[in-house]
């Protein structure tokens, strides 16, 4: 009897979730470097070859939640409403993430989320993997924006802004503030950051100023 495609897909999704949940529980309890792939496979009751069919690297067992957001900036721009600029759509999307305390914005003070972020930011192999995710996001966004040098520069700036905002929010939470306390400042930071993207390198609060080019040498 051939198993229906929908049932197979659901079983695969359940297995993937079970492996990831087992991995994250072990990582949070013991630390990323102290847990082996064999430990995770045993906890999830699967073989190592089965585990690697779902996750190609140990880092992906922890970072699959980041992977769920891969290409998100490109999707926001591609699916924006007519008449809405790319930066406005991205700004609104980030603000909506702050409103719902999306962990990807750094504004989530659940203890497990804080521990998760600390592990990611302080483990070199995880930080490197996140950097690769961001480079992939940058390329995807640039492709949607036009894939010329202007699009690539703008995409790099947007992804960098989102990274800095998220890490700044997380650092405030680690320092002892609650997400609700940080929220107004996080919103103000996001508004300022996207205003700077709109105006270029000029200070967003000084829109009347213009940079004076250097005088040509007379020698």
JSON list of C-alpha atoms in Angstrom, two decimals:
[
{"chain": "A", "resi": 1, "resn": "UNK", "atom": "CA", "xyz": [0.00, 0.00, 0.00]},
{"chain": "A", "resi": 2, "resn": "UNK", "atom": "CA", "xyz": [1.40, 3.41, -1.01]},
{"chain": "A", "resi": 3, "resn": "UNK", "atom": "CA", "xyz": [1.34, 5.96, 1.78]},
{"chain": "A", "resi": 4, "resn": "UNK", "atom": "CA", "xyz": [-0.46, 9.19, 0.78]},
{"chain": "A", "resi": 5, "resn": "UNK", "atom": "CA", "xyz": [1.86, 12.10, 0.06]},
{"chain": "A", "resi": 6, "resn": "UNK", "atom": "CA", "xyz": [0.17, 14.34, 2.65]},
{"chain": "A", "resi": 7, "resn": "UNK", "atom": "CA", "xyz": [0.62, 11.75, 5.39]},
{"chain": "A", "resi": 8, "resn": "UNK", "atom": "CA", "xyz": [4.29, 11.25, 4.50]},
{"chain": "A", "resi": 9, "resn": "UNK", "atom": "CA", "xyz": [4.86, 14.99, 4.62]},
{"chain": "A", "resi": 10, "resn": "UNK", "atom": "CA", "xyz": [3.22, 15.26, 8.04]},
{"chain": "A", "resi": 11, "resn": "UNK", "atom": "CA", "xyz": [5.30, 12.37, 9.38]},
{"chain": "A", "resi": 12, "resn": "UNK", "atom": "CA", "xyz": [8.50, 13.98, 8.08]},
{"chain": "A", "resi": 13, "resn": "UNK", "atom": "CA", "xyz": [7.54, 17.30, 9.66]},
{"chain": "A", "resi": 14, "resn": "UNK", "atom": "CA", "xyz": [6.86, 15.61, 13.00]},
{"chain": "A", "resi": 15, "resn": "UNK", "atom": "CA", "xyz": [10.19, 13.79, 12.88]},
{"chain": "A", "resi": 16, "resn": "UNK", "atom": "CA", "xyz": [12.03, 17.00, 12.02]},
{"chain": "A", "resi": 17, "resn": "UNK", "atom": "CA", "xyz": [10.33, 18.86, 14.85]},
{"chain": "A", "resi": 18, "resn": "UNK", "atom": "CA", "xyz": [11.07, 16.05, 17.31]},
{"chain": "A", "resi": 19, "resn": "UNK", "atom": "CA", "xyz": [14.77, 16.08, 16.40]},
{"chain": "A", "resi": 20, "resn": "UNK", "atom": "CA", "xyz": [14.98, 19.86, 16.66]},
{"chain": "A", "resi": 21, "resn": "UNK", "atom": "CA", "xyz": [13.13, 19.95, 19.98]},
{"chain": "A", "resi": 22, "resn": "UNK", "atom": "CA", "xyz": [15.42, 17.28, 21.44]},
{"chain": "A", "resi": 23, "resn": "UNK", "atom": "CA", "xyz": [18.49, 19.17, 20.22]},
{"chain": "A", "resi": 24, "resn": "UNK", "atom": "CA", "xyz": [17.40, 22.53, 21.63]},
{"chain": "A", "resi": 25, "resn": "UNK", "atom": "CA", "xyz": [16.50, 20.98, 24.99]},
{"chain": "A", "resi": 26, "resn": "UNK", "atom": "CA", "xyz": [19.96, 19.42, 25.25]},
{"chain": "A", "resi": 27, "resn": "UNK", "atom": "CA", "xyz": [21.72, 22.58, 24.08]},
{"chain": "A", "resi": 28, "resn": "UNK", "atom": "CA", "xyz": [19.89, 24.74, 26.59]},
{"chain": "A", "resi": 29, "resn": "UNK", "atom": "CA", "xyz": [20.60, 22.31, 29.40]},
{"chain": "A", "resi": 30, "resn": "UNK", "atom": "CA", "xyz": [24.26, 21.55, 28.67]},
{"chain": "A", "resi": 31, "resn": "UNK", "atom": "CA", "xyz": [25.57, 24.08, 26.15]},
{"chain": "A", "resi": 32, "resn": "UNK", "atom": "CA", "xyz": [26.08, 23.76, 22.42]},
{"chain": "A", "resi": 33, "resn": "UNK", "atom": "CA", "xyz": [29.66, 22.45, 22.45]},
{"chain": "A", "resi": 34, "resn": "UNK", "atom": "CA", "xyz": [28.96, 19.90, 25.18]},
{"chain": "A", "resi": 35, "resn": "UNK", "atom": "CA", "xyz": [26.24, 18.07, 23.20]},
{"chain": "A", "resi": 36, "resn": "UNK", "atom": "CA", "xyz": [27.12, 15.68, 20.39]},
{"chain": "A", "resi": 37, "resn": "UNK", "atom": "CA", "xyz": [25.04, 14.70, 17.38]},
{"chain": "A", "resi": 38, "resn": "UNK", "atom": "CA", "xyz": [24.94, 11.17, 18.81]},
{"chain": "A", "resi": 39, "resn": "UNK", "atom": "CA", "xyz": [23.41, 12.55, 22.02]},
{"chain": "A", "resi": 40, "resn": "UNK", "atom": "CA", "xyz": [20.71, 14.30, 20.02]},
{"chain": "A", "resi": 41, "resn": "UNK", "atom": "CA", "xyz": [19.94, 11.27, 17.87]},
{"chain": "A", "resi": 42, "resn": "UNK", "atom": "CA", "xyz": [19.59, 9.13, 20.98]},
{"chain": "A", "resi": 43, "resn": "UNK", "atom": "CA", "xyz": [17.29, 11.66, 22.66]},
{"chain": "A", "resi": 44, "resn": "UNK", "atom": "CA", "xyz": [15.12, 11.90, 19.53]},
{"chain": "A", "resi": 45, "resn": "UNK", "atom": "CA", "xyz": [15.19, 8.11, 19.08]},
{"chain": "A", "resi": 46, "resn": "UNK", "atom": "CA", "xyz": [16.51, 8.27, 15.53]},
{"chain": "A", "resi": 47, "resn": "UNK", "atom": "CA", "xyz": [19.75, 7.16, 13.91]},
{"chain": "A", "resi": 48, "resn": "UNK", "atom": "CA", "xyz": [22.50, 9.63, 13.02]},
{"chain": "A", "resi": 49, "resn": "UNK", "atom": "CA", "xyz": [21.94, 9.09, 9.27]},
{"chain": "A", "resi": 50, "resn": "UNK", "atom": "CA", "xyz": [18.26, 9.90, 9.78]},
{"chain": "A", "resi": 51, "resn": "UNK", "atom": "CA", "xyz": [19.16, 13.04, 11.70]},
{"chain": "A", "resi": 52, "resn": "UNK", "atom": "CA", "xyz": [21.43, 14.22, 8.90]},
{"chain": "A", "resi": 53, "resn": "UNK", "atom": "CA", "xyz": [18.67, 13.70, 6.35]},
{"chain": "A", "resi": 54, "resn": "UNK", "atom": "CA", "xyz": [16.79, 16.50, 8.11]},
{"chain": "A", "resi": 55, "resn": "UNK", "atom": "CA", "xyz": [19.67, 18.72, 9.25]},
{"chain": "A", "resi": 56, "resn": "UNK", "atom": "CA", "xyz": [22.91, 18.94, 7.32]},
{"chain": "A", "resi": 57, "resn": "UNK", "atom": "CA", "xyz": [24.98, 20.37, 10.19]},
{"chain": "A", "resi": 58, "resn": "UNK", "atom": "CA", "xyz": [24.88, 20.44, 13.98]},
{"chain": "A", "resi": 59, "resn": "UNK", "atom": "CA", "xyz": [24.46, 24.23, 13.90]},
{"chain": "A", "resi": 60, "resn": "UNK", "atom": "CA", "xyz": [21.26, 23.87, 11.89]},
{"chain": "A", "resi": 61, "resn": "UNK", "atom": "CA", "xyz": [19.68, 21.89, 14.72]},
{"chain": "A", "resi": 62, "resn": "UNK", "atom": "CA", "xyz": [19.68, 25.07, 16.78]},
{"chain": "A", "resi": 63, "resn": "UNK", "atom": "CA", "xyz": [19.35, 27.66, 14.04]},
{"chain": "A", "resi": 64, "resn": "UNK", "atom": "CA", "xyz": [16.47, 26.17, 12.06]},
{"chain": "A", "resi": 65, "resn": "UNK", "atom": "CA", "xyz": [14.26, 28.84, 13.63]},
{"chain": "A", "resi": 66, "resn": "UNK", "atom": "CA", "xyz": [16.45, 31.46, 11.99]},
{"chain": "A", "resi": 67, "resn": "UNK", "atom": "CA", "xyz": [16.21, 29.49, 8.76]},
{"chain": "A", "resi": 68, "resn": "UNK", "atom": "CA", "xyz": [12.42, 29.81, 8.95]},
{"chain": "A", "resi": 69, "resn": "UNK", "atom": "CA", "xyz": [12.96, 33.55, 8.42]},
{"chain": "A", "resi": 70, "resn": "UNK", "atom": "CA", "xyz": [15.34, 33.13, 5.49]},
{"chain": "A", "resi": 71, "resn": "UNK", "atom": "CA", "xyz": [14.35, 35.24, 2.52]},
{"chain": "A", "resi": 72, "resn": "UNK", "atom": "CA", "xyz": [11.84, 37.15, 4.65]},
{"chain": "A", "resi": 73, "resn": "UNK", "atom": "CA", "xyz": [13.04, 40.61, 3.63]},
{"chain": "A", "resi": 74, "resn": "UNK", "atom": "CA", "xyz": [12.85, 39.64, -0.03]},
{"chain": "A", "resi": 75, "resn": "UNK", "atom": "CA", "xyz": [9.31, 38.30, 0.46]},
{"chain": "A", "resi": 76, "resn": "UNK", "atom": "CA", "xyz": [8.23, 41.50, 2.23]},
{"chain": "A", "resi": 77, "resn": "UNK", "atom": "CA", "xyz": [9.45, 43.60, -0.70]},
{"chain": "A", "resi": 78, "resn": "UNK", "atom": "CA", "xyz": [8.06, 41.26, -3.35]},
{"chain": "A", "resi": 79, "resn": "UNK", "atom": "CA", "xyz": [4.61, 41.04, -1.70]},
{"chain": "A", "resi": 80, "resn": "UNK", "atom": "CA", "xyz": [4.23, 44.70, -0.72]},
{"chain": "A", "resi": 81, "resn": "UNK", "atom": "CA", "xyz": [1.12, 46.62, -1.69]},
{"chain": "A", "resi": 82, "resn": "UNK", "atom": "CA", "xyz": [1.17, 48.90, -4.76]},
{"chain": "A", "resi": 83, "resn": "UNK", "atom": "CA", "xyz": [2.37, 52.39, -3.94]},
{"chain": "A", "resi": 84, "resn": "UNK", "atom": "CA", "xyz": [4.41, 51.25, -0.93]},
{"chain": "A", "resi": 85, "resn": "UNK", "atom": "CA", "xyz": [8.17, 51.67, -1.22]},
{"chain": "A", "resi": 86, "resn": "UNK", "atom": "CA", "xyz": [10.50, 48.79, -0.42]},
{"chain": "A", "resi": 87, "resn": "UNK", "atom": "CA", "xyz": [11.95, 50.54, 2.64]},
{"chain": "A", "resi": 88, "resn": "UNK", "atom": "CA", "xyz": [8.52, 51.49, 3.95]},
{"chain": "A", "resi": 89, "resn": "UNK", "atom": "CA", "xyz": [7.37, 47.87, 3.66]},
{"chain": "A", "resi": 90, "resn": "UNK", "atom": "CA", "xyz": [10.47, 46.61, 5.46]},
{"chain": "A", "resi": 91, "resn": "UNK", "atom": "CA", "xyz": [10.11, 49.26, 8.16]},
{"chain": "A", "resi": 92, "resn": "UNK", "atom": "CA", "xyz": [6.48, 48.35, 8.78]},
{"chain": "A", "resi": 93, "resn": "UNK", "atom": "CA", "xyz": [7.37, 44.66, 8.88]},
{"chain": "A", "resi": 94, "resn": "UNK", "atom": "CA", "xyz": [10.06, 45.20, 11.50]},
{"chain": "A", "resi": 95, "resn": "UNK", "atom": "CA", "xyz": [7.74, 47.38, 13.58]},
{"chain": "A", "resi": 96, "resn": "UNK", "atom": "CA", "xyz": [5.07, 44.65, 13.42]},
{"chain": "A", "resi": 97, "resn": "UNK", "atom": "CA", "xyz": [7.69, 42.18, 14.67]},
{"chain": "A", "resi": 98, "resn": "UNK", "atom": "CA", "xyz": [8.41, 44.44, 17.64]},
{"chain": "A", "resi": 99, "resn": "UNK", "atom": "CA", "xyz": [4.68, 44.69, 18.37]},
{"chain": "A", "resi": 100, "resn": "UNK", "atom": "CA", "xyz": [4.32, 40.91, 18.60]},
{"chain": "A", "resi": 101, "resn": "UNK", "atom": "CA", "xyz": [7.68, 40.47, 20.36]},
{"chain": "A", "resi": 102, "resn": "UNK", "atom": "CA", "xyz": [9.07, 38.32, 17.56]},
{"chain": "A", "resi": 103, "resn": "UNK", "atom": "CA", "xyz": [12.37, 36.81, 18.79]},
{"chain": "A", "resi": 104, "resn": "UNK", "atom": "CA", "xyz": [14.02, 37.69, 15.47]},
{"chain": "A", "resi": 105, "resn": "UNK", "atom": "CA", "xyz": [13.76, 41.39, 16.47]},
{"chain": "A", "resi": 106, "resn": "UNK", "atom": "CA", "xyz": [15.62, 40.68, 19.72]},
{"chain": "A", "resi": 107, "resn": "UNK", "atom": "CA", "xyz": [12.64, 42.00, 21.72]},
{"chain": "A", "resi": 108, "resn": "UNK", "atom": "CA", "xyz": [11.55, 38.86, 23.52]},
{"chain": "A", "resi": 109, "resn": "UNK", "atom": "CA", "xyz": [12.38, 38.39, 27.19]},
{"chain": "A", "resi": 110, "resn": "UNK", "atom": "CA", "xyz": [11.25, 34.80, 27.63]},
{"chain": "A", "resi": 111, "resn": "UNK", "atom": "CA", "xyz": [14.10, 33.08, 29.54]},
{"chain": "A", "resi": 112, "resn": "UNK", "atom": "CA", "xyz": [14.46, 30.35, 26.92]},
{"chain": "A", "resi": 113, "resn": "UNK", "atom": "CA", "xyz": [14.68, 32.91, 24.11]},
{"chain": "A", "resi": 114, "resn": "UNK", "atom": "CA", "xyz": [17.29, 34.94, 26.01]},
{"chain": "A", "resi": 115, "resn": "UNK", "atom": "CA", "xyz": [19.37, 31.82, 26.61]},
{"chain": "A", "resi": 116, "resn": "UNK", "atom": "CA", "xyz": [18.96, 30.83, 22.97]},
{"chain": "A", "resi": 117, "resn": "UNK", "atom": "CA", "xyz": [20.23, 34.20, 21.77]},
{"chain": "A", "resi": 118, "resn": "UNK", "atom": "CA", "xyz": [23.13, 34.21, 24.22]},
{"chain": "A", "resi": 119, "resn": "UNK", "atom": "CA", "xyz": [24.20, 30.82, 22.92]},
{"chain": "A", "resi": 120, "resn": "UNK", "atom": "CA", "xyz": [24.01, 32.01, 19.32]},
{"chain": "A", "resi": 121, "resn": "UNK", "atom": "CA", "xyz": [25.93, 35.23, 19.92]},
{"chain": "A", "resi": 122, "resn": "UNK", "atom": "CA", "xyz": [28.68, 33.67, 22.04]},
{"chain": "A", "resi": 123, "resn": "UNK", "atom": "CA", "xyz": [29.34, 30.43, 20.12]},
{"chain": "A", "resi": 124, "resn": "UNK", "atom": "CA", "xyz": [31.66, 31.11, 17.15]},
{"chain": "A", "resi": 125, "resn": "UNK", "atom": "CA", "xyz": [30.34, 28.34, 14.89]},
{"chain": "A", "resi": 126, "resn": "UNK", "atom": "CA", "xyz": [26.75, 29.46, 15.47]},
{"chain": "A", "resi": 127, "resn": "UNK", "atom": "CA", "xyz": [27.59, 33.12, 14.90]},
{"chain": "A", "resi": 128, "resn": "UNK", "atom": "CA", "xyz": [29.31, 32.17, 11.65]},
{"chain": "A", "resi": 129, "resn": "UNK", "atom": "CA", "xyz": [26.26, 30.22, 10.53]},
{"chain": "A", "resi": 130, "resn": "UNK", "atom": "CA", "xyz": [23.98, 33.17, 11.30]},
{"chain": "A", "resi": 131, "resn": "UNK", "atom": "CA", "xyz": [26.31, 35.40, 9.27]},
{"chain": "A", "resi": 132, "resn": "UNK", "atom": "CA", "xyz": [25.88, 33.05, 6.32]},
{"chain": "A", "resi": 133, "resn": "UNK", "atom": "CA", "xyz": [22.10, 33.19, 6.69]},
{"chain": "A", "resi": 134, "resn": "UNK", "atom": "CA", "xyz": [22.33, 36.98, 6.60]},
{"chain": "A", "resi": 135, "resn": "UNK", "atom": "CA", "xyz": [24.50, 36.95, 3.49]},
{"chain": "A", "resi": 136, "resn": "UNK", "atom": "CA", "xyz": [21.93, 34.70, 1.82]},
{"chain": "A", "resi": 137, "resn": "UNK", "atom": "CA", "xyz": [19.16, 37.10, 2.88]},
{"chain": "A", "resi": 138, "resn": "UNK", "atom": "CA", "xyz": [21.15, 40.01, 1.50]},
{"chain": "A", "resi": 139, "resn": "UNK", "atom": "CA", "xyz": [21.53, 38.31, -1.88]},
{"chain": "A", "resi": 140, "resn": "UNK", "atom": "CA", "xyz": [17.83, 37.42, -2.02]},
{"chain": "A", "resi": 141, "resn": "UNK", "atom": "CA", "xyz": [16.81, 40.97, -1.15]},
{"chain": "A", "resi": 142, "resn": "UNK", "atom": "CA", "xyz": [19.22, 42.45, -3.69]},
{"chain": "A", "resi": 143, "resn": "UNK", "atom": "CA", "xyz": [17.73, 40.24, -6.40]},
{"chain": "A", "resi": 144, "resn": "UNK", "atom": "CA", "xyz": [14.24, 41.55, -5.67]},
{"chain": "A", "resi": 145, "resn": "UNK", "atom": "CA", "xyz": [15.43, 45.16, -5.52]},
{"chain": "A", "resi": 146, "resn": "UNK", "atom": "CA", "xyz": [17.03, 44.95, -8.95]},
{"chain": "A", "resi": 147, "resn": "UNK", "atom": "CA", "xyz": [20.34, 43.10, -8.52]},
{"chain": "A", "resi": 148, "resn": "UNK", "atom": "CA", "xyz": [22.48, 46.04, -9.63]},
{"chain": "A", "resi": 149, "resn": "UNK", "atom": "CA", "xyz": [25.08, 47.76, -7.45]},
{"chain": "A", "resi": 150, "resn": "UNK", "atom": "CA", "xyz": [22.48, 50.12, -5.96]},
{"chain": "A", "resi": 151, "resn": "UNK", "atom": "CA", "xyz": [20.25, 47.18, -5.03]},
{"chain": "A", "resi": 152, "resn": "UNK", "atom": "CA", "xyz": [23.17, 45.30, -3.50]},
{"chain": "A", "resi": 153, "resn": "UNK", "atom": "CA", "xyz": [24.23, 48.28, -1.42]},
{"chain": "A", "resi": 154, "resn": "UNK", "atom": "CA", "xyz": [20.69, 48.90, -0.22]},
{"chain": "A", "resi": 155, "resn": "UNK", "atom": "CA", "xyz": [20.16, 45.22, 0.63]},
{"chain": "A", "resi": 156, "resn": "UNK", "atom": "CA", "xyz": [23.41, 45.13, 2.63]},
{"chain": "A", "resi": 157, "resn": "UNK", "atom": "CA", "xyz": [22.33, 48.21, 4.58]},
{"chain": "A", "resi": 158, "resn": "UNK", "atom": "CA", "xyz": [18.86, 46.83, 5.36]},
{"chain": "A", "resi": 159, "resn": "UNK", "atom": "CA", "xyz": [20.17, 43.49, 6.62]},
{"chain": "A", "resi": 160, "resn": "UNK", "atom": "CA", "xyz": [22.84, 45.24, 8.70]},
{"chain": "A", "resi": 161, "resn": "UNK", "atom": "CA", "xyz": [20.24, 47.57, 10.23]},
{"chain": "A", "resi": 162, "resn": "UNK", "atom": "CA", "xyz": [18.01, 44.68, 11.20]},
{"chain": "A", "resi": 163, "resn": "UNK", "atom": "CA", "xyz": [20.95, 42.85, 12.78]},
{"chain": "A", "resi": 164, "resn": "UNK", "atom": "CA", "xyz": [22.06, 45.88, 14.80]},
{"chain": "A", "resi": 165, "resn": "UNK", "atom": "CA", "xyz": [18.53, 46.64, 15.99]},
{"chain": "A", "resi": 166, "resn": "UNK", "atom": "CA", "xyz": [17.93, 43.04, 17.08]},
{"chain": "A", "resi": 167, "resn": "UNK", "atom": "CA", "xyz": [21.23, 42.75, 18.94]},
{"chain": "A", "resi": 168, "resn": "UNK", "atom": "CA", "xyz": [20.72, 46.11, 20.64]},
{"chain": "A", "resi": 169, "resn": "UNK", "atom": "CA", "xyz": [17.30, 45.04, 21.87]},
{"chain": "A", "resi": 170, "resn": "UNK", "atom": "CA", "xyz": [18.70, 41.76, 23.18]},
{"chain": "A", "resi": 171, "resn": "UNK", "atom": "CA", "xyz": [21.53, 43.54, 24.99]},
{"chain": "A", "resi": 172, "resn": "UNK", "atom": "CA", "xyz": [19.05, 45.77, 26.80]},
{"chain": "A", "resi": 173, "resn": "UNK", "atom": "CA", "xyz": [17.07, 42.73, 27.91]},
{"chain": "A", "resi": 174, "resn": "UNK", "atom": "CA", "xyz": [20.22, 40.99, 29.14]},
{"chain": "A", "resi": 175, "resn": "UNK", "atom": "CA", "xyz": [21.04, 44.14, 31.11]},
{"chain": "A", "resi": 176, "resn": "UNK", "atom": "CA", "xyz": [17.85, 43.63, 33.09]},
{"chain": "A", "resi": 177, "resn": "UNK", "atom": "CA", "xyz": [15.07, 45.52, 31.31]},
{"chain": "A", "resi": 178, "resn": "UNK", "atom": "CA", "xyz": [11.82, 43.85, 30.31]},
{"chain": "A", "resi": 179, "resn": "UNK", "atom": "CA", "xyz": [10.57, 43.71, 26.74]},
{"chain": "A", "resi": 180, "resn": "UNK", "atom": "CA", "xyz": [7.76, 46.09, 27.63]},
{"chain": "A", "resi": 181, "resn": "UNK", "atom": "CA", "xyz": [10.25, 48.58, 29.08]},
{"chain": "A", "resi": 182, "resn": "UNK", "atom": "CA", "xyz": [12.52, 48.36, 26.03]},
{"chain": "A", "resi": 183, "resn": "UNK", "atom": "CA", "xyz": [9.67, 48.52, 23.50]},
{"chain": "A", "resi": 184, "resn": "UNK", "atom": "CA", "xyz": [9.37, 52.36, 23.19]},
{"chain": "A", "resi": 185, "resn": "UNK", "atom": "CA", "xyz": [13.12, 52.70, 22.72]},
{"chain": "A", "resi": 186, "resn": "UNK", "atom": "CA", "xyz": [13.18, 49.79, 20.26]},
{"chain": "A", "resi": 187, "resn": "UNK", "atom": "CA", "xyz": [10.46, 51.46, 18.18]},
{"chain": "A", "resi": 188, "resn": "UNK", "atom": "CA", "xyz": [12.30, 54.79, 18.23]},
{"chain": "A", "resi": 189, "resn": "UNK", "atom": "CA", "xyz": [15.54, 53.06, 17.18]},
{"chain": "A", "resi": 190, "resn": "UNK", "atom": "CA", "xyz": [13.79, 51.27, 14.32]},
{"chain": "A", "resi": 191, "resn": "UNK", "atom": "CA", "xyz": [12.16, 54.49, 13.13]},
{"chain": "A", "resi": 192, "resn": "UNK", "atom": "CA", "xyz": [15.48, 56.32, 13.23]},
{"chain": "A", "resi": 193, "resn": "UNK", "atom": "CA", "xyz": [17.36, 53.51, 11.50]},
{"chain": "A", "resi": 194, "resn": "UNK", "atom": "CA", "xyz": [14.92, 53.30, 8.60]},
{"chain": "A", "resi": 195, "resn": "UNK", "atom": "CA", "xyz": [14.82, 57.11, 8.35]},
{"chain": "A", "resi": 196, "resn": "UNK", "atom": "CA", "xyz": [18.60, 57.03, 7.93]},
{"chain": "A", "resi": 197, "resn": "UNK", "atom": "CA", "xyz": [18.20, 54.44, 5.19]},
{"chain": "A", "resi": 198, "resn": "UNK", "atom": "CA", "xyz": [15.71, 56.73, 3.46]},
{"chain": "A", "resi": 199, "resn": "UNK", "atom": "CA", "xyz": [17.90, 59.83, 3.67]},
{"chain": "A", "resi": 200, "resn": "UNK", "atom": "CA", "xyz": [21.24, 58.20, 2.99]},
{"chain": "A", "resi": 201, "resn": "UNK", "atom": "CA", "xyz": [24.25, 59.01, 5.13]},
{"chain": "A", "resi": 202, "resn": "UNK", "atom": "CA", "xyz": [22.88, 62.36, 6.36]},
{"chain": "A", "resi": 203, "resn": "UNK", "atom": "CA", "xyz": [21.64, 62.47, 9.93]},
{"chain": "A", "resi": 204, "resn": "UNK", "atom": "CA", "xyz": [17.90, 61.80, 9.91]},
{"chain": "A", "resi": 205, "resn": "UNK", "atom": "CA", "xyz": [17.29, 64.76, 12.25]},
{"chain": "A", "resi": 206, "resn": "UNK", "atom": "CA", "xyz": [19.23, 67.17, 10.04]},
{"chain": "A", "resi": 207, "resn": "UNK", "atom": "CA", "xyz": [17.52, 66.89, 6.68]},
{"chain": "A", "resi": 208, "resn": "UNK", "atom": "CA", "xyz": [18.37, 70.46, 5.75]},
{"chain": "A", "resi": 209, "resn": "UNK", "atom": "CA", "xyz": [22.12, 70.00, 5.80]},
{"chain": "A", "resi": 210, "resn": "UNK", "atom": "CA", "xyz": [24.17, 69.12, 2.79]},
{"chain": "A", "resi": 211, "resn": "UNK", "atom": "CA", "xyz": [27.66, 67.72, 2.71]},
{"chain": "A", "resi": 212, "resn": "UNK", "atom": "CA", "xyz": [30.11, 70.22, 1.24]},
{"chain": "A", "resi": 213, "resn": "UNK", "atom": "CA", "xyz": [32.55, 68.57, -1.19]},
{"chain": "A", "resi": 214, "resn": "UNK", "atom": "CA", "xyz": [36.25, 69.17, -0.58]},
{"chain": "A", "resi": 215, "resn": "UNK", "atom": "CA", "xyz": [37.83, 72.08, -2.47]},
{"chain": "A", "resi": 216, "resn": "UNK", "atom": "CA", "xyz": [39.95, 71.11, -5.40]},
{"chain": "A", "resi": 217, "resn": "UNK", "atom": "CA", "xyz": [43.68, 71.42, -4.84]},
{"chain": "A", "resi": 218, "resn": "UNK", "atom": "CA", "xyz": [45.33, 74.40, -6.49]},
{"chain": "A", "resi": 219, "resn": "UNK", "atom": "CA", "xyz": [48.71, 72.71, -6.52]}
]
